[in-house]
Coordinates of C-alpha atoms and ligand atoms in Angstrom, one line a residue:
M1 CA -96.4 -164.3 55.7
I2 CA -93.1 -164.4 53.9
D3 CA -93.3 -163.8 50.1
Q4 CA -90.2 -165.5 48.7
E5 CA -90.8 -164.2 45.2
K6 CA -90.7 -160.6 46.4
I7 CA -87.5 -161.3 48.3
K8 CA -85.9 -162.7 45.2
E9 CA -86.9 -159.7 43.1
A10 CA -85.6 -157.4 45.8
V11 CA -82.2 -159.1 46.0
T12 CA -81.8 -159.0 42.3
L13 CA -82.5 -155.3 42.4
L14 CA -80.1 -154.9 45.3
L15 CA -77.3 -156.7 43.3
E16 CA -77.9 -154.4 40.4
G17 CA -77.9 -151.4 42.7
I18 CA -74.5 -152.1 44.1
G19 CA -73.2 -152.5 40.5
E20 CA -73.1 -156.3 40.4
D21 CA -74.2 -158.6 37.6
P22 CA -77.0 -160.8 39.0
G23 CA -76.5 -163.1 36.1
R24 CA -72.9 -164.1 36.8
E25 CA -72.1 -167.6 37.9
G26 CA -71.5 -167.0 41.6
L27 CA -74.7 -164.8 42.0
K28 CA -77.3 -166.5 39.9
D29 CA -78.7 -168.6 42.8
T30 CA -78.2 -165.9 45.4
P31 CA -81.7 -164.3 45.3
D32 CA -83.2 -167.8 45.8
R33 CA -80.7 -168.7 48.5
I34 CA -81.5 -165.5 50.4
A35 CA -85.2 -165.9 50.1
R36 CA -85.0 -169.4 51.6
M37 CA -82.6 -168.1 54.3
Y38 CA -84.9 -165.2 55.3
T39 CA -87.8 -167.6 55.7
E40 CA -85.7 -169.3 58.4
L41 CA -84.2 -166.1 59.9
F42 CA -87.6 -164.4 60.2
A43 CA -89.6 -167.5 61.2
G44 CA -90.4 -165.9 64.6
M45 CA -92.8 -163.4 63.0
G46 CA -95.6 -165.9 62.7
Q47 CA -95.1 -167.3 66.2
N48 CA -96.5 -166.7 69.6
A49 CA -94.4 -167.4 72.8
G50 CA -97.5 -168.7 74.5
E51 CA -97.3 -171.9 72.4
H52 CA -94.0 -172.7 74.1
L53 CA -94.5 -171.3 77.6
G54 CA -97.9 -172.9 78.0
K55 CA -96.3 -176.2 79.0
V56 CA -95.6 -175.6 82.7
F57 CA -94.7 -177.7 85.7
Q58 CA -96.2 -177.1 89.1
V59 CA -93.7 -176.4 91.9
E60 CA -93.7 -175.1 95.4
N61 CA -93.0 -171.4 95.5
G62 CA -89.3 -171.0 95.7
G63 CA -86.4 -168.8 95.0
I64 CA -85.0 -167.4 91.8
V65 CA -84.7 -169.7 88.8
L66 CA -82.0 -168.5 86.4
E67 CA -81.5 -169.9 82.9
K68 CA -78.4 -168.4 81.5
D69 CA -76.4 -168.4 78.3
I70 CA -79.3 -168.9 75.9
V71 CA -77.6 -168.3 72.6
F72 CA -79.5 -166.2 70.0
Y73 CA -79.1 -164.7 66.5
S74 CA -81.2 -161.8 65.4
M75 CA -81.3 -159.1 62.8
C76 CA -81.1 -155.4 63.5
E77 CA -84.0 -153.6 61.9
H78 CA -82.0 -150.4 61.1
H79 CA -79.4 -152.1 59.0
M80 CA -80.6 -155.7 58.5
L81 CA -77.3 -157.0 59.8
P82 CA -77.0 -159.6 62.5
F83 CA -76.7 -159.0 66.2
Y84 CA -76.1 -162.1 68.4
G85 CA -75.1 -163.1 71.8
K86 CA -76.6 -164.5 75.0
V87 CA -79.9 -164.1 76.9
H88 CA -80.1 -164.7 80.6
V89 CA -83.6 -165.1 82.1
A90 CA -84.4 -165.1 85.8
Y91 CA -87.8 -165.4 87.4
I92 CA -89.3 -166.1 90.8
P93 CA -92.0 -168.8 90.2
E94 CA -95.3 -168.6 91.8
G95 CA -96.2 -172.2 91.4
R96 CA -95.2 -172.5 87.7
V97 CA -91.9 -173.2 85.9
V98 CA -91.0 -174.2 82.4
G99 CA -88.1 -176.2 81.0
L100 CA -85.0 -174.5 79.6
S101 CA -86.0 -175.6 76.0
K102 CA -89.2 -173.6 76.3
L103 CA -87.4 -170.5 77.4
A104 CA -84.9 -171.0 74.5
R105 CA -87.9 -171.3 72.1
T106 CA -89.3 -168.1 73.5
V107 CA -86.1 -166.3 72.8
E108 CA -86.2 -167.7 69.2
V109 CA -89.7 -166.3 68.7
Y110 CA -88.5 -162.8 69.4
A111 CA -85.0 -163.1 67.9
R112 CA -86.1 -164.4 64.5
R113 CA -87.5 -161.2 63.2
L114 CA -86.2 -157.7 62.6
Q115 CA -85.4 -156.4 66.0
I116 CA -83.8 -153.9 68.2
Q117 CA -82.1 -155.4 71.3
E118 CA -83.9 -153.3 73.9
R119 CA -87.3 -154.3 72.5
M120 CA -86.4 -158.0 72.3
T121 CA -85.3 -157.9 76.0
G122 CA -88.6 -156.4 77.0
Q123 CA -90.7 -158.8 74.9
I124 CA -89.0 -161.8 76.5
A125 CA -89.7 -160.4 80.0
D126 CA -93.3 -159.6 79.1
A127 CA -93.9 -163.1 77.6
V128 CA -92.6 -164.9 80.8
M129 CA -94.6 -162.5 83.0
K130 CA -97.8 -163.1 81.0
E131 CA -97.5 -166.9 80.6
L132 CA -96.0 -168.0 83.9
S133 CA -97.4 -165.2 86.2
P134 CA -94.2 -165.3 88.4
R135 CA -93.5 -162.8 91.2
G136 CA -91.0 -161.2 88.9
V137 CA -88.8 -161.5 85.9
M138 CA -85.4 -160.1 84.9
V139 CA -83.9 -160.5 81.5
V140 CA -80.3 -159.5 80.5
V141 CA -79.2 -159.6 76.9
E142 CA -75.5 -159.3 75.9
A143 CA -75.0 -158.9 72.2
E144 CA -72.5 -157.9 69.5
H145 CA -74.0 -155.9 66.7
M146 CA -72.5 -156.3 63.2
C147 CA -73.8 -152.8 62.3
M148 CA -71.5 -151.4 64.9
T149 CA -68.5 -153.7 64.7
M150 CA -68.3 -154.2 60.9
R151 CA -68.6 -150.5 60.2
G152 CA -65.8 -149.6 62.6
I153 CA -67.8 -147.5 65.0
K154 CA -66.9 -149.8 67.8
K155 CA -64.2 -152.4 68.3
P156 CA -65.1 -156.0 67.3
G157 CA -66.2 -158.0 70.3
S158 CA -67.7 -155.0 72.1
Q159 CA -70.9 -155.9 73.8
T160 CA -74.2 -154.1 74.2
V161 CA -76.0 -155.0 77.4
S162 CA -79.7 -154.5 77.9
I163 CA -81.8 -155.2 81.0
A164 CA -85.6 -155.6 81.5
T165 CA -87.1 -156.0 85.0
R166 CA -90.8 -156.8 85.8
G167 CA -92.7 -157.4 89.0
A168 CA -90.5 -158.0 92.1
F169 CA -87.3 -157.3 90.2
E170 CA -88.3 -153.7 89.5
E171 CA -86.6 -151.3 91.8
D172 CA -85.3 -154.1 94.1
A173 CA -81.6 -153.7 94.1
R174 CA -81.1 -156.8 96.3
L175 CA -82.9 -159.1 93.9
Q176 CA -81.0 -157.6 91.0
D177 CA -77.7 -158.1 92.8
Q178 CA -78.7 -161.7 93.4
F179 CA -79.3 -162.1 89.7
F180 CA -75.8 -160.9 88.8
R181 CA -74.3 -163.0 91.6
L182 CA -76.0 -166.2 90.2
L183 CA -74.9 -165.1 86.7
G184 CA -71.3 -164.9 87.8
E185 CA -71.2 -168.4 89.3
A186 CA -69.8 -171.1 87.1
Ligands
ZN1 ZN1 -78.1 -151.7 63.3

């Protein structure tokens, strides 16, 4: 679990390391503030997506269900800087669906920890596959990475897109096209 005292000590050292005075007025509460903030930002570490995806509704088997524009904020594990954007999740139910809020919670479970975008995309797809046992899942994540835009490697606003497909969506170009068509509709 998260050790707030350790985070405070580390932030104090970090401030000293960059040549700051951790005792000056504007910084004296910063280690404590960051410790509390990290507790929130990394809350996903102790969570399991099954807690959220376990609450299913029964439906007749149907077509693609797409939940789009699920906003997320995560932290890149290479630089500990934010990356953030939108997750779009599509699946083909085999009798079981969940509400949008449960998919959004699932995204939070994997976003609120140190991450890389590609792994998060796959973890969301795997969780939906495991808990809902659909015919297939496709997850697309569009994100802006501060470690790229802030340091000037890429232009601000540039997006990194990652895709994960499972089950029926794997190697089925028609289903994948359908996903992107649905995504493009208002
Ligand atoms: Zn990074």
